[in-house]
CSV table of C-alpha atoms and ligand atoms in Angstrom, one decimal:
chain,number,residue,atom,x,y,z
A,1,UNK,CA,5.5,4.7,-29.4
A,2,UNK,CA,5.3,4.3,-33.0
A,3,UNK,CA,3.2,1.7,-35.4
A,4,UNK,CA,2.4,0.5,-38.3
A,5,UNK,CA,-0.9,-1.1,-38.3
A,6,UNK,CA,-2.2,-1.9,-41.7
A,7,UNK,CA,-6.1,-0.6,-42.6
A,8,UNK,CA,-6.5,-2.7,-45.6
A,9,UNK,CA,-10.1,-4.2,-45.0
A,10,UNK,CA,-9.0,-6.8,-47.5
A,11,UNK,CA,-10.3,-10.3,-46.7
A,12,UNK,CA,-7.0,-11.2,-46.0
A,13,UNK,CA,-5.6,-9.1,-43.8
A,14,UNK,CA,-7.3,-9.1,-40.6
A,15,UNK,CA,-9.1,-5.8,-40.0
A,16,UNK,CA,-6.9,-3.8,-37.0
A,17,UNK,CA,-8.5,-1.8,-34.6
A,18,UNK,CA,-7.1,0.8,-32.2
A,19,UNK,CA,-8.7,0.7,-28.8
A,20,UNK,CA,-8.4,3.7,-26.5
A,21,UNK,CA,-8.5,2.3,-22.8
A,22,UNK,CA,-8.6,-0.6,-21.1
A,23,UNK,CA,-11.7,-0.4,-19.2
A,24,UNK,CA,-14.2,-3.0,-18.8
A,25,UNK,CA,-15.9,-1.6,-22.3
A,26,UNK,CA,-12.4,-1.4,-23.9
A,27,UNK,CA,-11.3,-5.0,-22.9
A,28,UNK,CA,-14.4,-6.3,-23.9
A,29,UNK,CA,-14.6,-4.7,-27.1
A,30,UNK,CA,-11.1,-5.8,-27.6
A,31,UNK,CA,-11.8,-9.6,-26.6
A,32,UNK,CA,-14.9,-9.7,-29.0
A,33,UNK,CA,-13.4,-8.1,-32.1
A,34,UNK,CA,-10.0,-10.3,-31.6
A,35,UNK,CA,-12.2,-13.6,-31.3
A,36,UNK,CA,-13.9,-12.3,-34.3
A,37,UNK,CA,-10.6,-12.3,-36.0
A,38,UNK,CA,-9.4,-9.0,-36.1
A,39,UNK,CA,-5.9,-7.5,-34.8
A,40,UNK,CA,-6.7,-5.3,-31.6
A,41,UNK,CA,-4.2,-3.5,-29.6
A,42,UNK,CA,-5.5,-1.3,-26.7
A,43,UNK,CA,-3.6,1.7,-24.6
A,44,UNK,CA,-4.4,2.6,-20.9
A,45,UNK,CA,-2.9,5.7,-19.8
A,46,UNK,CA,-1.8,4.1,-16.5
A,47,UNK,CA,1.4,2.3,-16.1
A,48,UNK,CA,-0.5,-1.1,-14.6
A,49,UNK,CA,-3.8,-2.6,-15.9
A,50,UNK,CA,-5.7,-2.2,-13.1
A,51,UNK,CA,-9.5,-1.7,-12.0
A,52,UNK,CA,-9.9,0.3,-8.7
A,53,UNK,CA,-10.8,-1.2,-5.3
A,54,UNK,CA,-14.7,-2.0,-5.6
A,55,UNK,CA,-17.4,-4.4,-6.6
A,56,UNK,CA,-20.2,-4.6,-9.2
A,57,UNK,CA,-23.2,-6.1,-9.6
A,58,UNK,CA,-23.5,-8.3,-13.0
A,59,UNK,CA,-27.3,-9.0,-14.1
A,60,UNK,CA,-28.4,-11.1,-16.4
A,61,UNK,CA,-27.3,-8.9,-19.7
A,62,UNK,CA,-23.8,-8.7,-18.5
A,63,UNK,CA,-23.4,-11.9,-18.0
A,64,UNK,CA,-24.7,-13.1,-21.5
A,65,UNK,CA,-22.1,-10.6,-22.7
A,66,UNK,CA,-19.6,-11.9,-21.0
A,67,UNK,CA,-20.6,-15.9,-21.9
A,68,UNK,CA,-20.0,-14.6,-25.8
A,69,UNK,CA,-16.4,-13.5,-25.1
A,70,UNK,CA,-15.9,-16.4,-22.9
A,71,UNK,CA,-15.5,-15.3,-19.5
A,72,UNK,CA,-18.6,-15.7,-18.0
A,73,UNK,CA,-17.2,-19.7,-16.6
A,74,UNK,CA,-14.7,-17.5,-15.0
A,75,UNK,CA,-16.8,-15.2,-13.4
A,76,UNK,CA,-18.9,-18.0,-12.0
A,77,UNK,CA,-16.3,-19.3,-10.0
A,78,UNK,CA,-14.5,-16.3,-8.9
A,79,UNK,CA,-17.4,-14.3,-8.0
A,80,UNK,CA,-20.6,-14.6,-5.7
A,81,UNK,CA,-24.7,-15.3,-6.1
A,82,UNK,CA,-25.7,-12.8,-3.0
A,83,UNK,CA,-28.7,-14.9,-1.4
A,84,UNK,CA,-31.3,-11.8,-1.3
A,85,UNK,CA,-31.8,-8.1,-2.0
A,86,UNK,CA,-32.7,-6.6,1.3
A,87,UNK,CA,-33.6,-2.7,2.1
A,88,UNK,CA,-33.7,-1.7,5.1
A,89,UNK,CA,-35.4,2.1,5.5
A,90,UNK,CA,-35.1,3.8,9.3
A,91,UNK,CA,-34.4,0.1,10.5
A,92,UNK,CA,-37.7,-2.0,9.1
A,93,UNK,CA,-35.6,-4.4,6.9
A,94,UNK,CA,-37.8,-5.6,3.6
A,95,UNK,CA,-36.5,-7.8,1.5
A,96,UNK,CA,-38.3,-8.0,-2.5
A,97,UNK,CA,-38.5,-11.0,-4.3
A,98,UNK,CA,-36.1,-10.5,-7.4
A,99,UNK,CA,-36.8,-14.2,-8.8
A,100,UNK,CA,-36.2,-14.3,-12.8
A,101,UNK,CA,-33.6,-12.1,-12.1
A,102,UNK,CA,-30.1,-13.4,-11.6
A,103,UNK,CA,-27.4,-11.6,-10.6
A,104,UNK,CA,-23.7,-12.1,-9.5
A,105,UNK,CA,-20.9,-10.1,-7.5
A,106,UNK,CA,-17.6,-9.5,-7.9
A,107,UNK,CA,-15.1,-7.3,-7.1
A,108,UNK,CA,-14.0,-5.1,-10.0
A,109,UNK,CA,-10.3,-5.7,-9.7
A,110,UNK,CA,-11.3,-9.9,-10.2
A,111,UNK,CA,-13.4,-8.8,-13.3
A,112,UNK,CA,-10.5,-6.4,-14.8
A,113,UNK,CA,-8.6,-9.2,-14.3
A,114,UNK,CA,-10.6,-11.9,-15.7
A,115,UNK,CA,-10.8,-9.2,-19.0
A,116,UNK,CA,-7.0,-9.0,-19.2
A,117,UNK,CA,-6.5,-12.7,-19.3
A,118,UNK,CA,-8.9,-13.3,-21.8
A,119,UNK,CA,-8.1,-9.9,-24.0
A,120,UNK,CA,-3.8,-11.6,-23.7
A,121,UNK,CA,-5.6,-14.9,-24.8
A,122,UNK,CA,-7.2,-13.7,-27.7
A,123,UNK,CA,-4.1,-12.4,-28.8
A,124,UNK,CA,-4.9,-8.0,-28.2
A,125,UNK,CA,-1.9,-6.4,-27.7
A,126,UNK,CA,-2.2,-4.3,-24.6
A,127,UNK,CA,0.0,-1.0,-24.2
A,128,UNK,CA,0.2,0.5,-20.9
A,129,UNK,CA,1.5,4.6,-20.4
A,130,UNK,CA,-0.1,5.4,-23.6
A,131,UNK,CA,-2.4,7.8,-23.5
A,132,UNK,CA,-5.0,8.6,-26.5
A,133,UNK,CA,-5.6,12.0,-26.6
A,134,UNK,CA,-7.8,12.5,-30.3
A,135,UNK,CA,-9.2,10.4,-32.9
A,136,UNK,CA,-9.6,11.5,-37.2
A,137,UNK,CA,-12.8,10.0,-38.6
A,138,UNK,CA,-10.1,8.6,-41.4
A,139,UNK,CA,-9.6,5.9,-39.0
A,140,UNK,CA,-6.6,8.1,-36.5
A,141,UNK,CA,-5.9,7.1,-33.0
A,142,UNK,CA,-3.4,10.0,-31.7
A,143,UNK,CA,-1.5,9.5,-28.7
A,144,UNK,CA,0.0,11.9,-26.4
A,145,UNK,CA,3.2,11.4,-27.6
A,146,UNK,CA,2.2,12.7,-30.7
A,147,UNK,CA,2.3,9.0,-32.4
A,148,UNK,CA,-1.0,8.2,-35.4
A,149,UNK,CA,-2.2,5.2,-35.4
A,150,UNK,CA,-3.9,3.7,-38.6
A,151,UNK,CA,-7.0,1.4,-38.0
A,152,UNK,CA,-10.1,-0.1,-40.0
A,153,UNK,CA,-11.7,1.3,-36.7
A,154,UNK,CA,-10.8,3.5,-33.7
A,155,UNK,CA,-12.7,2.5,-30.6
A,156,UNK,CA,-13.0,5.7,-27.7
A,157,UNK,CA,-13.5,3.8,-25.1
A,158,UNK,CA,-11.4,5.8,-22.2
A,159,UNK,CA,-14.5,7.3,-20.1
A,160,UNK,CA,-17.1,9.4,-19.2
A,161,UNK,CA,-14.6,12.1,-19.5
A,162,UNK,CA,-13.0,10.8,-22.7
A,163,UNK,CA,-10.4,12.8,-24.7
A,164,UNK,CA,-11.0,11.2,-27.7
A,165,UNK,CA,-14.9,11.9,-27.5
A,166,UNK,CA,-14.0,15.1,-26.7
A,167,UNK,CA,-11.9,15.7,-30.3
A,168,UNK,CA,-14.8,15.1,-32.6
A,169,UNK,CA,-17.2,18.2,-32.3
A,170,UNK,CA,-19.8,16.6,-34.5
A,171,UNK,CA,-20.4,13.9,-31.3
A,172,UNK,CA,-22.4,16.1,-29.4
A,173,UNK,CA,-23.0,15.2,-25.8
A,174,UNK,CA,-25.5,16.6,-23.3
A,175,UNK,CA,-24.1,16.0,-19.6
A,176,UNK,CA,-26.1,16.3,-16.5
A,177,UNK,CA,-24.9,15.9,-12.8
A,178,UNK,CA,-27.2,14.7,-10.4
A,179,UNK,CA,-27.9,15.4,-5.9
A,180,UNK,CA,-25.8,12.6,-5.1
A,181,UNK,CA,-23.0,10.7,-5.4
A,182,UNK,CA,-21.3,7.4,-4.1
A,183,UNK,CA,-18.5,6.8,-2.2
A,184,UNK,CA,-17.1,3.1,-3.6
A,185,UNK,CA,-14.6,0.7,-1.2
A,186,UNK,CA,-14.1,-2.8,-0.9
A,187,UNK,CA,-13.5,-3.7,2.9
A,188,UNK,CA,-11.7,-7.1,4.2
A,189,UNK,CA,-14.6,-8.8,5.5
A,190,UNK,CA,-14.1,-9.6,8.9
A,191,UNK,CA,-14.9,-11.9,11.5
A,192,UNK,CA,-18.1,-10.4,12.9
A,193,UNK,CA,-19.3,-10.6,9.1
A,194,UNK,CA,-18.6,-13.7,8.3
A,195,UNK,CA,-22.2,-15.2,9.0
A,196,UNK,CA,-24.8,-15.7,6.5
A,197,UNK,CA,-27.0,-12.4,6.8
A,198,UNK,CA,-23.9,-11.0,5.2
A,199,UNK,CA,-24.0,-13.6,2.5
A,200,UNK,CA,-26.6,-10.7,0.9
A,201,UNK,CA,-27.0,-7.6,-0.5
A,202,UNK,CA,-27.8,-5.4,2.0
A,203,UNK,CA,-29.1,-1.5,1.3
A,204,UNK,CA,-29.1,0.5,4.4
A,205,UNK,CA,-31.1,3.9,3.8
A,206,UNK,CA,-31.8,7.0,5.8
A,207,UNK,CA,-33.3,9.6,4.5
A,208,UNK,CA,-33.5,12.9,6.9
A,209,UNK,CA,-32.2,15.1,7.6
A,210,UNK,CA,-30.2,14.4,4.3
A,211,UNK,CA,-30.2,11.4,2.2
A,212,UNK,CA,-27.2,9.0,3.2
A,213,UNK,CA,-27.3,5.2,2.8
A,214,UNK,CA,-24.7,2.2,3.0
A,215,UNK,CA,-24.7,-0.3,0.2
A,216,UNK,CA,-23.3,-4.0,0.9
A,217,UNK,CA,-22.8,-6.1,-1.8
A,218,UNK,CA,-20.9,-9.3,-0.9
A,219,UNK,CA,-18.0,-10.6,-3.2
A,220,UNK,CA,-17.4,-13.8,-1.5
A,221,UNK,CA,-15.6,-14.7,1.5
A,222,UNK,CA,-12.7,-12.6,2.0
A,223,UNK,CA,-14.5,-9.3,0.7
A,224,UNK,CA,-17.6,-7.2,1.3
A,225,UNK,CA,-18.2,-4.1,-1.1
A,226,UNK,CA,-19.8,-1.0,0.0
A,227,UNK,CA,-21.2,1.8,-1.6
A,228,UNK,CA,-21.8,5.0,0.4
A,229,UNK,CA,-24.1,7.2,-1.0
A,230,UNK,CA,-24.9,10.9,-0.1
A,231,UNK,CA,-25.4,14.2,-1.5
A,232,UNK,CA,-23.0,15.8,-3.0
A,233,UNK,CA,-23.4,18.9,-0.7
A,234,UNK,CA,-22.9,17.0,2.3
A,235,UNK,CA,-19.4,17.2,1.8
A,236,UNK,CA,-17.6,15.1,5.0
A,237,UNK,CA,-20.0,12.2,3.2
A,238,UNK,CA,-18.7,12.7,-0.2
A,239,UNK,CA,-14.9,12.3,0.2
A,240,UNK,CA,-12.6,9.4,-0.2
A,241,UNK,CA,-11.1,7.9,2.9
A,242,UNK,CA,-14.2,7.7,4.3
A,243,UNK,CA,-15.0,10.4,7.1
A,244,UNK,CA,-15.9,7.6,10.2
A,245,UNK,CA,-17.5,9.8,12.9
A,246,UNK,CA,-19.9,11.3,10.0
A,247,UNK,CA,-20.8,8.3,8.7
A,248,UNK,CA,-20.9,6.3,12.4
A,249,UNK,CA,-23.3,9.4,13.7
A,250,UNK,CA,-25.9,8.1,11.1
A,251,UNK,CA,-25.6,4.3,10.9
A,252,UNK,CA,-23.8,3.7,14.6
A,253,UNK,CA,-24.9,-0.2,14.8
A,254,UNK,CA,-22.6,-0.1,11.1
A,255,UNK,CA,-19.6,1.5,13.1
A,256,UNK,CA,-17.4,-1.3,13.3
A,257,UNK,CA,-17.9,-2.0,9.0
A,258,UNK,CA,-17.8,1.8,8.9
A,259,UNK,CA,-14.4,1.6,10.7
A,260,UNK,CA,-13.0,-0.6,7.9
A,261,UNK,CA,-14.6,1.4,5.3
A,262,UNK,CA,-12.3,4.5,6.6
A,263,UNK,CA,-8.9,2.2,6.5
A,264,UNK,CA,-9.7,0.8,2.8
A,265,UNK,CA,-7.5,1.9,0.3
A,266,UNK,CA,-8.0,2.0,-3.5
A,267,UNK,CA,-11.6,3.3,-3.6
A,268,UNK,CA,-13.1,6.5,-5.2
A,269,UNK,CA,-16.1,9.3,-4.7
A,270,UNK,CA,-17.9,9.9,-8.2
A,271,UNK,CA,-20.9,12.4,-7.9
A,272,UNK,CA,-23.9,10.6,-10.2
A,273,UNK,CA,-23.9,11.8,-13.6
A,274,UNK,CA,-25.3,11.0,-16.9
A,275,UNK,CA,-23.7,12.0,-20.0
A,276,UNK,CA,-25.5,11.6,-23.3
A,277,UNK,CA,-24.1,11.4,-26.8
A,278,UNK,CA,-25.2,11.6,-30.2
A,279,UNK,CA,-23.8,10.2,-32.9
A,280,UNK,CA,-21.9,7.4,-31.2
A,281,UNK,CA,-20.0,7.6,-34.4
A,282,UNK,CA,-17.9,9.7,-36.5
A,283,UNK,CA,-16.2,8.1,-39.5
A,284,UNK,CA,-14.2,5.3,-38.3
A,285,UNK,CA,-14.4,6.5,-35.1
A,286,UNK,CA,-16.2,5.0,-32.4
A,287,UNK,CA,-17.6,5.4,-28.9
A,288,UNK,CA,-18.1,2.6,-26.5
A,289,UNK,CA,-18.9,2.7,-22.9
A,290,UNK,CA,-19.1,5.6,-20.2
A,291,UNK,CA,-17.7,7.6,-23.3
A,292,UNK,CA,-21.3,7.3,-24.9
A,293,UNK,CA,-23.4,6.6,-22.0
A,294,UNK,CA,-22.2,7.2,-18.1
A,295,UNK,CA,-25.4,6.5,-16.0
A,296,UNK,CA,-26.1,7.2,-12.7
A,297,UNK,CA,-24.9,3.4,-10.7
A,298,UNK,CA,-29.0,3.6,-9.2
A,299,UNK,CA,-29.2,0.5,-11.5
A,300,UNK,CA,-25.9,-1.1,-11.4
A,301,UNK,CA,-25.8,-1.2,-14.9
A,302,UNK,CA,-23.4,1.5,-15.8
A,303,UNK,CA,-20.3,-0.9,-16.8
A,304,UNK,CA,-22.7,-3.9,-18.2
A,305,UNK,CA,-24.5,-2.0,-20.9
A,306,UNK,CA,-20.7,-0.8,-21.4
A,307,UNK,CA,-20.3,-4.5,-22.4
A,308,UNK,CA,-22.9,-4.8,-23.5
A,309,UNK,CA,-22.9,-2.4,-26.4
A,310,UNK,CA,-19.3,-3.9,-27.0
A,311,UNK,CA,-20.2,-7.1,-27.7
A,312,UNK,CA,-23.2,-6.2,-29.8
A,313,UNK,CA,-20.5,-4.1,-31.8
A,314,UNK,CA,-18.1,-7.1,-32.4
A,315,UNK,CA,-21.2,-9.0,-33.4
A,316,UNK,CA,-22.5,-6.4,-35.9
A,317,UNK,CA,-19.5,-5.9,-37.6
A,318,UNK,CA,-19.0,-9.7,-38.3
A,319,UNK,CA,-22.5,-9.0,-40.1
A,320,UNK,CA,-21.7,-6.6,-42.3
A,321,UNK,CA,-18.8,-5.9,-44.6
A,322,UNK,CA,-19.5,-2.2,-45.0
A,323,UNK,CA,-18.3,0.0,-41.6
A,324,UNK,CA,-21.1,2.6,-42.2
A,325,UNK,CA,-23.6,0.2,-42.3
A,326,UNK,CA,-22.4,-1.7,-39.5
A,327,UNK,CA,-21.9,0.9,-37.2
A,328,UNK,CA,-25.4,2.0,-38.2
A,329,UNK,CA,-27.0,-1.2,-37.8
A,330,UNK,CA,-25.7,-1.1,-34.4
A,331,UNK,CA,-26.5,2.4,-32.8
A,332,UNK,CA,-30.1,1.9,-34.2
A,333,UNK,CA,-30.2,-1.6,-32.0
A,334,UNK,CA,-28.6,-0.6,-28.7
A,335,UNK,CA,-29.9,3.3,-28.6
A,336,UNK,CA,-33.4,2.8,-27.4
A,337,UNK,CA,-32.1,0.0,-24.4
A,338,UNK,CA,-29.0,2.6,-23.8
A,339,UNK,CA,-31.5,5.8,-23.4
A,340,UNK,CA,-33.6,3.6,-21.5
A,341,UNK,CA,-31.3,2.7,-19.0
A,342,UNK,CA,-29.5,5.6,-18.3
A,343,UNK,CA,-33.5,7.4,-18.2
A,344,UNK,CA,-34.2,4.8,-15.5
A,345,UNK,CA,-31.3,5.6,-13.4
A,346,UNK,CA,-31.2,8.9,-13.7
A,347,UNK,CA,-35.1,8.0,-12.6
A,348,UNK,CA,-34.1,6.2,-9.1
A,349,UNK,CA,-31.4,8.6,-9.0
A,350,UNK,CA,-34.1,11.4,-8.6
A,351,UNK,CA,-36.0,9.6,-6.7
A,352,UNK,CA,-34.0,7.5,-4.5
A,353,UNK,CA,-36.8,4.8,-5.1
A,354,UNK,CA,-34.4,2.2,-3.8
A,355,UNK,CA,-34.9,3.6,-0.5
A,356,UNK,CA,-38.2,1.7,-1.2
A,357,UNK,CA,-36.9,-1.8,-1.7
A,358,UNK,CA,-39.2,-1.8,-4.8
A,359,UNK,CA,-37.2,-0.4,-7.3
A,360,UNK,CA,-36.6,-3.8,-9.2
A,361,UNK,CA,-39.7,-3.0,-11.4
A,362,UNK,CA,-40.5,-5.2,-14.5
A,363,UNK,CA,-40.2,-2.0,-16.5
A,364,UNK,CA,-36.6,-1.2,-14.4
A,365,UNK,CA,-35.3,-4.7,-15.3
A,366,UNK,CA,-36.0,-4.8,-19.2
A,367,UNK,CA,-32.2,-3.2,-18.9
A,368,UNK,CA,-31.5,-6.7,-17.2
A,369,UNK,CA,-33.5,-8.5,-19.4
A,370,UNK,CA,-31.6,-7.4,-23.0
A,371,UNK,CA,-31.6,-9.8,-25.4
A,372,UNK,CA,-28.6,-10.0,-27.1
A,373,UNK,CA,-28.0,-10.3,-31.1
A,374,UNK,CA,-24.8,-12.1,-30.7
A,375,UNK,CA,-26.0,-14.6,-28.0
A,376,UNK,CA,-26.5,-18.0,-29.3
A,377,UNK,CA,-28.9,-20.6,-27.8
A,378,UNK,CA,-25.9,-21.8,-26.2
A,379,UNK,CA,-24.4,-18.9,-24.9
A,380,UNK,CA,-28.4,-19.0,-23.4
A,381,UNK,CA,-28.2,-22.4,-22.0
B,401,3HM,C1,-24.9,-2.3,-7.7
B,401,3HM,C2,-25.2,-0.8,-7.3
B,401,3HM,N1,-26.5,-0.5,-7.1
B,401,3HM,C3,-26.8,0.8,-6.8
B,401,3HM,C4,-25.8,1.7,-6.7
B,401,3HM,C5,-26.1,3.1,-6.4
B,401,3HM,O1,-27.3,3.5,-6.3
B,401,3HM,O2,-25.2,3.9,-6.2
B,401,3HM,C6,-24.5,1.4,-6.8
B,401,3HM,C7,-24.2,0.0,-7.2
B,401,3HM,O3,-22.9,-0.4,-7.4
């Protein structure tokens, strides 16, 4: 594809930015800046905008994040409150009390589409087969295709294994894998869980002679998401369709859900990983998301503080004329809460503290608990 974006910064001229996927940090970023008033256009490297076949937790930061772009009403009504956070450890069920928390579910192809009606909304343009493969710090977005793009900013926001990071030597990242990883699927929910005691999140753990453990998160009535989790070494455990008769052999009064789990399509194995980088900036270029932070999901904040930052970005910008400063500004206030959370997941990660049912700590939930510079007290209300 070819462009001609203009990179004036005038007053005038709305400031463009060049977004490099559509993620949930990428369509965020994209809503915020474009409701802030500048021109956005964003490229996904798949053919259809498209989120895979999962759920996600959002706490109480994500949702403030997503009440300044807009969606959050959305959200509301699309997606779930789960009635209560239960463990259950070798079969004694606890269940912690998680009030002044609030949390909501949703399946992550609902969210990515929420994102992509809002992102067409505020006007972004949104490119699909176009995939960014470097970014200048003279403000460059370069596609496969061998296309440059000129924008006031360039936002990298295509992964934990992003290209565009991955062009900029001077944004150094430290990566570091972890025991485990999670199998993610979204099953049908059907008729034998349709009563209440599924209306929860429910985190079955076992913990020898290996670590495995079954995650349900409702998403409403017509879906249950679950998150298998095991180590990475146990490898019938760790692949994507779901191996039944391994899983069945460890949880067999979850064999008929564990059945459905095998026949889902669209989900994906992800061994935990966190990947930190410093700068988040080079120039005009800029990284937001799993691109500057992937965390291990312990938390189930990996996507929020993805939104998070992007938000805050938007915000900052609209603050201060000068990119340098802005950019600045805005790394110094989201570092500390970003280090922190991918610390405290990489933390329960470790330690599998969830296994617990006491891992929603006051210290664990600061992450939660963000306040947000570009929430008003009505975005609060
Ligand atoms: C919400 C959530 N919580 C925990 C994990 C995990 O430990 O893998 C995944 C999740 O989606």
């Amino acid at each position: 594809m070819s462009s001609t974006a203009s990179a004036t910064g005038s007053t005038s001229t709305p400031r463009h930015a060049e977004v490099a996927g559509a993620g949930f940090a990428g369509l965020t970023a994209a809503i915020a800046l474009a409701r802030s008033g500048w021109s956005v256009r964003v490229h996904e490297q798949n053919d259809t905008l498209r989120d895979f076949g999962a759920g996600i937790l959002l706490w109480r930061n994500a949702m403030l994040a997503l009440e300044v772009i807009g969606v959050a009403p959305r959200i509301k009504a699309e997606g779930v409150v789960p009635d209560a956070y239960a463990t259950s450890l070798n079969g004694e069920m606890f269940t912690p009390e998680l009030a002044g928390y609030p949390y909501w579910a949703i399946t992550r192809p609902r969210l990515h589409a929420i994102l992509v009606d809002a992102a067409r909304d505020a006007g972004v343009d949104l490119v699909t087969g176009s995939k960014a493969v470097a970014a200048e710090p003279s403000g460059v977005l370069v596609l496969e295709d061998g296309s440059r793009l000129q924008a006031d900013l360039v936002l990298a926001c295509d992964g934990a294994g992003s290209a565009v990071r991955n062009s900029r030597p001077e944004l150094v990242q430290e990566r570091k894998k972890y025991q485990d990883g999670v199998c993610r699927v979204l099953v049908r929910r059907p008729e034998e869980f349709q009563g209440e005691e599924w209306d929860r999140v429910i985190d079955y753990w076992t913990l020898e002679p290996d670590a495995m453990r079954i995650l349900f998160i409702t998403t409403g009535p017509d879906t249950i998401y679950m998150g298998m989790m095991a180590t990475t070494d146990n490898e019938r455990a760790s692949q994507i369709p779901i191996d039944p008769e391994v899983w069945s052999a460890r949880f067999p009064h979850l064999a008929p859900v564990i059945e459905l789990a095998a026949e889902a399509t669209g989900g994906r194995h992800d061994p935990y990983q966190t990947n930190r980088v410093e700068p988040w900036s080079a120039g005009r270029v800029v990284l937001v998301g799993d691109s500057a932070h992937a965390m291990c999901p312990a938390l189930g904040q990996g996507a929020s503080v993805g939104m998070v930052n992007a938000v805050e970005l938007a915000h900052v910008l609209s603050e201060h004329d000068d990119l340098g400063t802005a950019l600045a500004v805005w790394e110094d206030r989201q570092r500390a809460m970003t280090d922190a959370a991918q610390a405290r997941s990489a933390y329960m990660a470790e330690t599998r503290t969830l296994a617990r049912g006491n891992g929603f700590t006051p210290e664990v939930m600061e992450t939660a608990n963000f306040e947000l510079a570009a929430a008003t007290p009505e975005h609060l209300a």
